[in-house]
mmCIF file of C-alpha atoms in Angstrom:
data_model
loop_
_atom_site.group_PDB
_atom_site.id
_atom_site.type_symbol
_atom_site.label_atom_id
_atom_site.label_comp_id
_atom_site.label_asym_id
_atom_site.label_seq_id
_atom_site.Cartn_x
_atom_site.Cartn_y
_atom_site.Cartn_z
ATOM 1 C CA MET D 1381 -1.211 -10.641 7.485
ATOM 2 C CA VAL D 1382 2.533 -9.996 7.110
ATOM 3 C CA GLU D 1383 3.067 -13.304 5.372
ATOM 4 C CA SER D 1384 0.233 -12.561 2.970
ATOM 5 C CA ILE D 1385 1.641 -9.158 2.079
ATOM 6 C CA ASN D 1386 5.158 -10.506 1.594
ATOM 7 C CA GLY D 1387 3.888 -13.206 -0.726
ATOM 8 C CA MET D 1388 2.042 -10.698 -2.859
ATOM 9 C CA TYR D 1389 5.031 -8.363 -2.794
ATOM 10 C CA LYS D 1390 7.491 -10.989 -4.033
ATOM 11 C CA LYS D 1391 5.164 -12.184 -6.777
ATOM 12 C CA TYR D 1392 5.078 -8.778 -8.429
ATOM 13 C CA LEU D 1393 8.757 -7.983 -7.968
ATOM 14 C CA VAL D 1394 9.787 -11.252 -9.559
ATOM 15 C CA ALA D 1395 7.475 -10.443 -12.460
ATOM 16 C CA VAL D 1396 9.514 -7.327 -13.268
ATOM 17 C CA GLY D 1397 12.899 -8.909 -12.572
ATOM 18 C CA PHE D 1398 13.352 -7.220 -9.208
ATOM 19 C CA MET D 1399 14.035 -8.641 -5.752
ATOM 20 C CA PHE D 1400 14.370 -6.541 -2.591
ATOM 21 C CA GLY D 1401 17.997 -6.249 -1.525
ATOM 22 C CA CYS D 1402 19.354 -8.024 -4.606
ATOM 23 C CA SER D 1403 18.950 -5.979 -7.763
ATOM 24 C CA GLN D 1404 17.441 -2.852 -9.153
ATOM 25 C CA VAL D 1405 14.245 -2.228 -11.035
ATOM 26 C CA PRO D 1406 15.134 -2.008 -14.733
ATOM 27 C CA VAL D 1407 14.675 1.627 -15.675
ATOM 28 C CA LYS D 1408 14.324 3.399 -18.969
ATOM 29 C CA ASN D 1409 16.954 5.928 -19.976
ATOM 30 C CA GLU D 1410 14.231 8.271 -21.099
ATOM 31 C CA GLN D 1411 10.645 8.284 -19.932
ATOM 32 C CA ALA D 1412 8.486 8.742 -23.010
ATOM 33 C CA GLN D 1413 5.703 11.267 -22.747
ATOM 34 C CA LEU D 1414 2.554 9.402 -23.689
ATOM 35 C CA LEU D 1415 -0.175 11.226 -25.584
ATOM 36 C CA ASN D 1416 -3.725 10.240 -26.408
ATOM 37 C CA LYS D 1417 -3.645 10.146 -30.211
ATOM 38 C CA ASN D 1418 -7.277 11.257 -30.384
ATOM 39 C CA THR D 1419 -7.174 14.214 -27.972
ATOM 40 C CA ASN D 1420 -3.419 14.995 -27.801
ATOM 41 C CA THR D 1421 -3.647 14.986 -23.993
ATOM 42 C CA LEU D 1422 -1.055 13.559 -21.618
ATOM 43 C CA LEU D 1423 -1.460 9.989 -20.383
ATOM 44 C CA PRO D 1424 -0.014 8.038 -17.439
ATOM 45 C CA LEU D 1425 3.309 6.376 -18.215
ATOM 46 C CA THR D 1426 1.900 3.016 -17.064
ATOM 47 C CA LEU D 1427 -0.923 2.734 -19.586
ATOM 48 C CA SER D 1428 -1.219 0.211 -22.358
ATOM 49 C CA GLN D 1429 -2.494 1.421 -25.716
ATOM 50 C CA ASN D 1430 -6.006 0.059 -25.233
ATOM 51 C CA GLU D 1431 -6.466 2.099 -22.040
ATOM 52 C CA GLU D 1432 -5.776 5.551 -23.424
ATOM 53 C CA ASP D 1433 -9.414 6.624 -23.595
ATOM 54 C CA LYS D 1434 -10.204 5.524 -20.024
ATOM 55 C CA TRP D 1435 -8.411 8.374 -18.232
ATOM 56 C CA THR D 1436 -8.900 12.141 -17.928
ATOM 57 C CA LEU D 1437 -6.120 14.487 -16.821
ATOM 58 C CA ILE D 1438 -7.269 16.613 -13.852
ATOM 59 C CA SER D 1439 -5.804 20.055 -14.540
ATOM 60 C CA GLU D 1440 -6.628 21.416 -11.065
ATOM 61 C CA LEU D 1441 -4.219 18.884 -9.543
ATOM 62 C CA SER D 1442 -1.605 18.710 -12.300
ATOM 63 C CA ASP D 1443 1.299 21.050 -12.955
ATOM 64 C CA GLU D 1444 4.206 21.121 -15.419
ATOM 65 C CA PHE D 1445 5.905 23.872 -13.358
ATOM 66 C CA ASP D 1446 6.842 25.793 -16.495
ATOM 67 C CA ASN D 1447 5.595 29.234 -15.400
ATOM 68 C CA SER D 1448 7.586 31.943 -13.636
ATOM 69 C CA VAL D 1449 5.790 31.513 -10.295
ATOM 70 C CA LEU D 1450 3.949 28.652 -8.629
ATOM 71 C CA ASP D 1451 0.192 28.593 -9.306
ATOM 72 C CA SER D 1452 -1.419 29.794 -6.066
ATOM 73 C CA ASN D 1453 -4.810 28.491 -7.214
ATOM 74 C CA LYS D 1454 -3.419 24.960 -7.123
ATOM 75 C CA TRP D 1455 -0.816 24.975 -4.370
ATOM 76 C CA PHE D 1456 -0.411 26.098 -0.785
ATOM 77 C CA ILE D 1457 3.251 26.874 -0.049
ATOM 78 C CA GLN D 1458 4.286 25.834 3.438
ATOM 79 C CA GLY D 1459 5.631 28.794 5.427
ATOM 80 C CA LYS D 1460 4.748 31.490 2.906
ATOM 81 C CA ASN D 1461 3.589 34.629 4.745
ATOM 82 C CA ASN D 1462 4.208 32.636 7.931
ATOM 83 C CA GLU D 1463 1.222 30.384 7.160
ATOM 84 C CA TYR D 1464 1.335 26.617 7.615
ATOM 85 C CA HIS D 1465 -0.951 23.695 6.830
ATOM 86 C CA LEU D 1466 -1.179 21.248 9.776
ATOM 87 C CA TRP D 1467 2.457 21.514 10.793
ATOM 88 C CA LYS D 1468 5.591 23.665 10.521
ATOM 89 C CA GLY D 1469 7.909 20.870 9.440
ATOM 90 C CA SER D 1470 9.780 17.949 10.955
ATOM 91 C CA ALA D 1471 12.062 19.494 13.596
ATOM 92 C CA PRO D 1472 14.744 20.622 13.687
ATOM 93 C CA ALA D 1473 13.924 21.893 10.168
ATOM 94 C CA GLN D 1474 11.081 24.369 9.709
ATOM 95 C CA PHE D 1475 9.300 25.240 6.478
ATOM 96 C CA ASN D 1476 10.276 28.582 4.941
ATOM 97 C CA GLY D 1477 8.116 29.840 2.077
ATOM 98 C CA SER D 1478 11.094 31.177 0.122
ATOM 99 C CA ASN D 1479 12.607 27.678 -0.085
ATOM 100 C CA THR D 1480 9.923 26.557 -2.565
ATOM 101 C CA TYR D 1481 10.181 28.078 -6.037
ATOM 102 C CA LEU D 1482 10.209 27.452 -9.783
ATOM 103 C CA ASP D 1483 13.457 27.377 -11.728
ATOM 104 C CA ASN D 1484 14.073 26.379 -15.341
ATOM 105 C CA GLY D 1485 10.827 24.457 -15.713
ATOM 106 C CA LYS D 1486 11.068 22.631 -12.408
ATOM 107 C CA LEU D 1487 9.677 22.940 -8.908
ATOM 108 C CA VAL D 1488 12.599 23.221 -6.495
ATOM 109 C CA ILE D 1489 12.290 22.524 -2.771
ATOM 110 C CA GLU D 1490 15.515 23.744 -1.204
ATOM 111 C CA THR D 1491 16.948 22.873 2.196
ATOM 112 C CA LYS D 1492 19.189 25.578 3.682
ATOM 113 C CA TRP D 1493 21.439 26.095 6.669
ATOM 114 C CA GLU D 1494 19.721 29.205 8.008
ATOM 115 C CA PRO D 1495 20.351 29.667 11.775
ATOM 116 C CA GLN D 1496 19.266 33.320 11.582
ATOM 117 C CA PHE D 1497 15.715 32.339 10.526
ATOM 118 C CA ASP D 1498 12.915 33.324 12.913
ATOM 119 C CA PHE D 1499 12.143 29.800 14.113
ATOM 120 C CA SER D 1500 8.982 28.864 15.959
ATOM 121 C CA GLN D 1501 9.328 28.316 19.707
ATOM 122 C CA GLU D 1502 7.130 25.227 19.427
ATOM 123 C CA LYS D 1503 8.554 21.742 19.638
ATOM 124 C CA PHE D 1504 7.870 18.867 17.275
ATOM 125 C CA ASN D 1505 8.277 15.342 18.647
ATOM 126 C CA GLY D 1506 10.242 16.854 21.526
ATOM 127 C CA ARG D 1507 12.695 18.698 19.266
ATOM 128 C CA SER D 1508 13.179 22.424 18.826
ATOM 129 C CA TYR D 1509 13.135 24.101 15.430
ATOM 130 C CA GLU D 1510 16.636 25.404 14.676
ATOM 131 C CA ASN D 1511 19.351 25.932 12.069
ATOM 132 C CA VAL D 1512 17.713 24.287 9.040
ATOM 133 C CA THR D 1513 14.858 25.415 6.789
ATOM 134 C CA THR D 1514 13.052 23.335 4.186
ATOM 135 C CA GLY D 1515 9.971 23.720 2.011
ATOM 136 C CA GLY D 1516 6.874 22.017 0.735
ATOM 137 C CA ILE D 1517 3.583 22.316 -1.107
ATOM 138 C CA VAL D 1518 0.056 21.015 -0.478
ATOM 139 C CA SER D 1519 -2.630 20.873 -3.157
ATOM 140 C CA LYS D 1520 -5.625 23.143 -2.611
ATOM 141 C CA ASN D 1521 -7.842 20.628 -4.404
ATOM 142 C CA LYS D 1522 -8.558 17.001 -3.521
ATOM 143 C CA PHE D 1523 -9.521 13.889 -5.438
ATOM 144 C CA LEU D 1524 -10.967 10.464 -4.718
ATOM 145 C CA TYR D 1525 -9.505 7.513 -6.636
ATOM 146 C CA GLY D 1526 -7.324 7.787 -9.693
ATOM 147 C CA TYR D 1527 -3.680 7.763 -10.703
ATOM 148 C CA MET D 1528 -1.017 10.257 -9.596
ATOM 149 C CA GLU D 1529 2.432 10.560 -11.123
ATOM 150 C CA ILE D 1530 5.552 12.589 -10.336
ATOM 151 C CA LYS D 1531 8.854 12.950 -12.153
ATOM 152 C CA SER D 1532 11.498 13.951 -9.638
ATOM 153 C CA LYS D 1533 15.065 13.783 -8.366
ATOM 154 C CA ALA D 1534 15.833 13.549 -4.650
ATOM 155 C CA ALA D 1535 18.028 15.951 -2.696
ATOM 156 C CA LEU D 1536 21.663 14.963 -2.096
ATOM 157 C CA SER D 1537 21.690 15.298 1.701
ATOM 158 C CA THR D 1538 20.321 13.651 4.836
ATOM 159 C CA VAL D 1539 16.904 15.257 4.307
ATOM 160 C CA SER D 1540 14.002 13.184 3.049
ATOM 161 C CA SER D 1541 12.451 14.098 -0.298
ATOM 162 C CA SER D 1542 8.816 13.024 0.061
ATOM 163 C CA PHE D 1543 5.661 12.760 -2.032
ATOM 164 C CA GLY D 1544 2.216 11.405 -1.226
ATOM 165 C CA GLY D 1545 -1.380 12.112 -0.257
ATOM 166 C CA ARG D 1546 -3.454 12.582 2.861
ATOM 167 C CA ASN D 1547 -7.008 12.929 4.114
ATOM 168 C CA LYS D 1548 -8.553 13.134 7.590
ATOM 169 C CA TYR D 1549 -8.182 9.444 8.289
ATOM 170 C CA SER D 1550 -5.211 8.098 6.383
ATOM 171 C CA GLU D 1551 -2.031 8.985 4.547
ATOM 172 C CA PHE D 1552 0.201 7.318 2.007
ATOM 173 C CA GLU D 1553 3.725 8.212 0.976
ATOM 174 C CA LEU D 1554 4.618 7.195 -2.527
ATOM 175 C CA PHE D 1555 8.218 7.712 -1.511
ATOM 176 C CA GLU D 1556 10.540 9.031 1.155
ATOM 177 C CA GLN D 1557 14.030 9.237 -0.340
ATOM 178 C CA VAL D 1558 17.147 10.093 1.672
ATOM 179 C CA GLY D 1559 19.941 10.813 -0.786
ATOM 180 C CA ALA D 1560 22.927 10.838 1.577
ATOM 181 C CA PRO D 1561 22.180 9.315 4.988
ATOM 182 C CA LYS D 1562 24.793 9.627 7.724
ATOM 183 C CA PHE D 1563 23.433 6.616 9.586
ATOM 184 C CA TYR D 1564 22.095 3.345 8.174
ATOM 185 C CA LYS D 1565 24.065 3.905 4.994
ATOM 186 C CA LYS D 1566 22.721 0.732 3.438
ATOM 187 C CA ARG D 1567 19.611 2.861 3.032
ATOM 188 C CA SER D 1568 21.307 4.849 0.289
ATOM 189 C CA ASP D 1569 19.989 6.798 -2.674
ATOM 190 C CA LYS D 1570 19.011 3.443 -4.197
ATOM 191 C CA HIS D 1571 16.440 2.875 -1.446
ATOM 192 C CA TYR D 1572 13.149 4.515 -0.676
ATOM 193 C CA ASN D 1573 10.160 3.944 1.569
ATOM 194 C CA MET D 1574 6.560 3.332 0.549
ATOM 195 C CA SER D 1575 4.225 3.770 3.518
ATOM 196 C CA ILE D 1576 0.548 3.872 4.464
ATOM 197 C CA TYR D 1577 -0.701 5.291 7.764
ATOM 198 C CA SER D 1578 -3.958 5.400 9.663
ATOM 199 C CA LEU D 1579 -4.320 8.771 11.396
ATOM 200 C CA GLU D 1580 -5.197 8.529 15.067
ATOM 201 C CA ASN D 1581 -6.459 12.103 15.265
ATOM 202 C CA SER D 1582 -7.508 14.163 12.254
ATOM 203 C CA ASN D 1583 -6.405 17.385 13.977
ATOM 204 C CA ASP D 1584 -2.721 16.537 14.254
ATOM 205 C CA LEU D 1585 -0.032 14.292 12.833
ATOM 206 C CA ASN D 1586 -0.361 11.254 15.119
ATOM 207 C CA LYS D 1587 -0.023 8.185 12.933
ATOM 208 C CA LYS D 1588 -0.365 4.431 13.112
ATOM 209 C CA LYS D 1589 1.793 2.793 10.477
ATOM 210 C CA ILE D 1590 -0.207 0.196 8.556
ATOM 211 C CA PHE D 1591 2.368 -0.758 5.975
ATOM 212 C CA ASN D 1592 5.952 0.105 5.069
ATOM 213 C CA TYR D 1593 8.512 -1.288 2.654
ATOM 214 C CA PRO D 1594 12.025 0.027 2.073
ATOM 215 C CA LEU D 1595 12.725 -0.738 -1.583
ATOM 216 C CA GLU D 1596 15.908 -0.883 -3.582
ATOM 217 C CA ALA D 1597 14.801 0.767 -6.770
ATOM 218 C CA THR D 1598 16.562 3.575 -8.602
ATOM 219 C CA ASP D 1599 19.425 6.021 -8.548
ATOM 220 C CA SER D 1600 17.214 8.765 -7.185
ATOM 221 C CA ILE D 1601 19.764 11.584 -6.792
ATOM 222 C CA SER D 1602 21.568 11.701 -10.143
ATOM 223 C CA LYS D 1603 18.619 10.981 -12.448
ATOM 224 C CA PHE D 1604 14.978 11.932 -12.692
ATOM 225 C CA HIS D 1605 12.559 9.028 -12.395
ATOM 226 C CA VAL D 1606 8.801 8.679 -12.716
ATOM 227 C CA TYR D 1607 6.901 7.403 -9.674
ATOM 228 C CA GLY D 1608 3.223 6.523 -9.935
ATOM 229 C CA CYS D 1609 0.381 5.378 -7.722
ATOM 230 C CA GLU D 1610 -3.045 4.092 -8.734
ATOM 231 C CA TRP D 1611 -5.695 3.715 -6.046
ATOM 232 C CA ASP D 1612 -9.363 2.833 -5.988
ATOM 233 C CA GLU D 1613 -11.958 1.552 -3.545
ATOM 234 C CA ASN D 1614 -10.264 -1.860 -3.367
ATOM 235 C CA GLY D 1615 -6.549 -1.215 -3.099
ATOM 236 C CA ILE D 1616 -3.390 0.516 -4.220
ATOM 237 C CA LYS D 1617 -0.626 -0.008 -6.808
ATOM 238 C CA TYR D 1618 2.867 1.507 -6.932
ATOM 239 C CA PHE D 1619 4.957 2.028 -10.076
ATOM 240 C CA VAL D 1620 8.516 3.132 -10.886
ATOM 241 C CA ASP D 1621 9.302 4.269 -14.428
ATOM 242 C CA GLY D 1622 6.098 2.708 -15.700
ATOM 243 C CA GLN D 1623 6.633 -0.702 -14.099
ATOM 244 C CA LEU D 1624 4.417 -2.178 -11.395
ATOM 245 C CA ILE D 1625 6.465 -2.972 -8.291
ATOM 246 C CA PHE D 1626 3.798 -3.542 -5.635
ATOM 247 C CA GLU D 1627 0.062 -3.822 -5.200
ATOM 248 C CA ALA D 1628 -2.209 -4.759 -2.309
ATOM 249 C CA ASP D 1629 -5.879 -4.849 -1.415
ATOM 250 C CA TYR D 1630 -6.925 -2.971 1.699
ATOM 251 C CA ASP D 1631 -8.154 -6.283 3.126
ATOM 252 C CA ASP D 1632 -4.585 -7.586 2.907
ATOM 253 C CA LEU D 1633 -3.407 -4.529 4.828
ATOM 254 C CA GLY D 1634 -5.932 -5.196 7.576
ATOM 255 C CA ASN D 1635 -7.984 -2.030 7.146
ATOM 256 C CA LYS D 1636 -10.897 -1.777 4.707
ATOM 257 C CA ASN D 1637 -11.322 1.947 5.343
ATOM 258 C CA LEU D 1638 -7.917 3.141 4.144
ATOM 259 C CA LEU D 1639 -7.898 6.007 1.659
ATOM 260 C CA THR D 1640 -11.656 6.001 1.117
ATOM 261 C CA GLU D 1641 -11.982 9.793 1.394
ATOM 262 C CA PRO D 1642 -10.641 12.465 -1.035
ATOM 263 C CA ILE D 1643 -6.936 13.215 -0.562
ATOM 264 C CA GLU D 1644 -4.771 16.296 -0.901
ATOM 265 C CA ILE D 1645 -1.304 15.973 -2.447
ATOM 266 C CA TRP D 1646 1.873 16.722 -0.490
ATOM 267 C CA ALA D 1647 5.472 17.202 -1.659
ATOM 268 C CA ASN D 1648 8.089 18.350 0.835
ATOM 269 C CA ALA D 1649 11.583 18.010 2.254
ATOM 270 C CA GLU D 1650 12.040 16.984 5.886
ATOM 271 C CA THR D 1651 14.870 16.387 8.317
ATOM 272 C CA VAL D 1652 14.949 12.791 9.561
ATOM 273 C CA PRO D 1653 17.036 12.400 12.748
ATOM 274 C CA TYR D 1654 16.992 8.621 12.243
ATOM 275 C CA PHE D 1655 19.334 9.050 9.255
ATOM 276 C CA GLY D 1656 21.380 11.887 10.764
ATOM 277 C CA LEU D 1657 20.903 15.635 10.661
ATOM 278 C CA PRO D 1658 22.508 17.878 8.034
ATOM 279 C CA SER D 1659 25.400 20.133 8.979
ATOM 280 C CA GLU D 1660 26.249 23.474 7.416
ATOM 281 C CA SER D 1661 28.659 21.814 4.979
ATOM 282 C CA ASP D 1662 25.910 19.477 3.701
ATOM 283 C CA LEU D 1663 23.666 22.299 2.529
ATOM 284 C CA PRO D 1664 22.061 23.647 0.452
ATOM 285 C CA SER D 1665 20.395 20.632 -1.147
ATOM 286 C CA PHE D 1666 17.648 20.551 -3.763
ATOM 287 C CA TYR D 1667 14.639 18.287 -4.279
ATOM 288 C CA GLU D 1668 13.601 18.836 -7.917
ATOM 289 C CA ILE D 1669 10.251 18.012 -9.510
ATOM 290 C CA GLU D 1670 9.602 18.197 -13.266
ATOM 291 C CA TYR D 1671 5.875 17.595 -13.021
ATOM 292 C CA ILE D 1672 2.990 16.340 -10.917
ATOM 293 C CA ARG D 1673 0.019 14.864 -12.828
ATOM 294 C CA VAL D 1674 -3.265 13.357 -11.709
ATOM 295 C CA TRP D 1675 -5.788 11.392 -13.773
ATOM 296 C CA GLN D 1676 -9.165 9.907 -12.983
ATOM 297 C CA LYS D 1677 -11.056 7.236 -14.878
ATOM 298 C CA LYS D 1678 -13.826 8.454 -17.119
ATOM 299 C CA GLU D 1679 -17.346 7.514 -16.166
ATOM 300 C CA LEU D 1680 -18.681 5.016 -18.674
#
């Protein structure tokens, strides 16, 4: 199975002039905003002209973040009013609702050194919550099959800036980006993880990793880039700045039942002890998101 995946992986990276560990994905200086000329609605960055009428923007799951406050009909804010969805964060950092806010047309997820915060007495993976607070959002609506796209810039610290989707049985992370790791520094801001997990228990966060690739891709901390994911009943495709960098069928991943239920969207910042924990001098740091957009194919 691994050999099969690697073969498929290399085929597509060569096609866009990209090889893991050797060079970067060619990126555009500006990501054009594509519009359907007939309806004047936004389109995925990856589309060719003859596909523009095949997709519908799902407003309940899309946000330009250009209001004064986050839309509470669309998003659950982790830690707001001391309420949490599934977990309180990756210890030692805990979600704090005030760390997630809108500023100048962007969603900002801030990580703070905040030892005075009223941390939970629970433990997560054997670690206590202490010193550091982060933030995150979860969509209140779900969707089954389509294309999701985010334009974002990762935080300049040891925290992971993450984006992906989850249902009861599986989870995928379009990226986990660590802008300034203290350990494993080869995994710099020009690397990020794409992962898919099978969930062992729908009531908690136990995971079985099905697939993971650390990719050398973009300068994720000094520039905004567009990351996309298309998924259907057969498989999944990943894009960076409109270019396909990986695709696989679920059969190739060894699990035909991956991502076959509606997913909710997650975006958050997490501490990752593997890369080193932030100190007071490293913070605050800011994970910035210009937009999140979701499309589904029109029924013919």
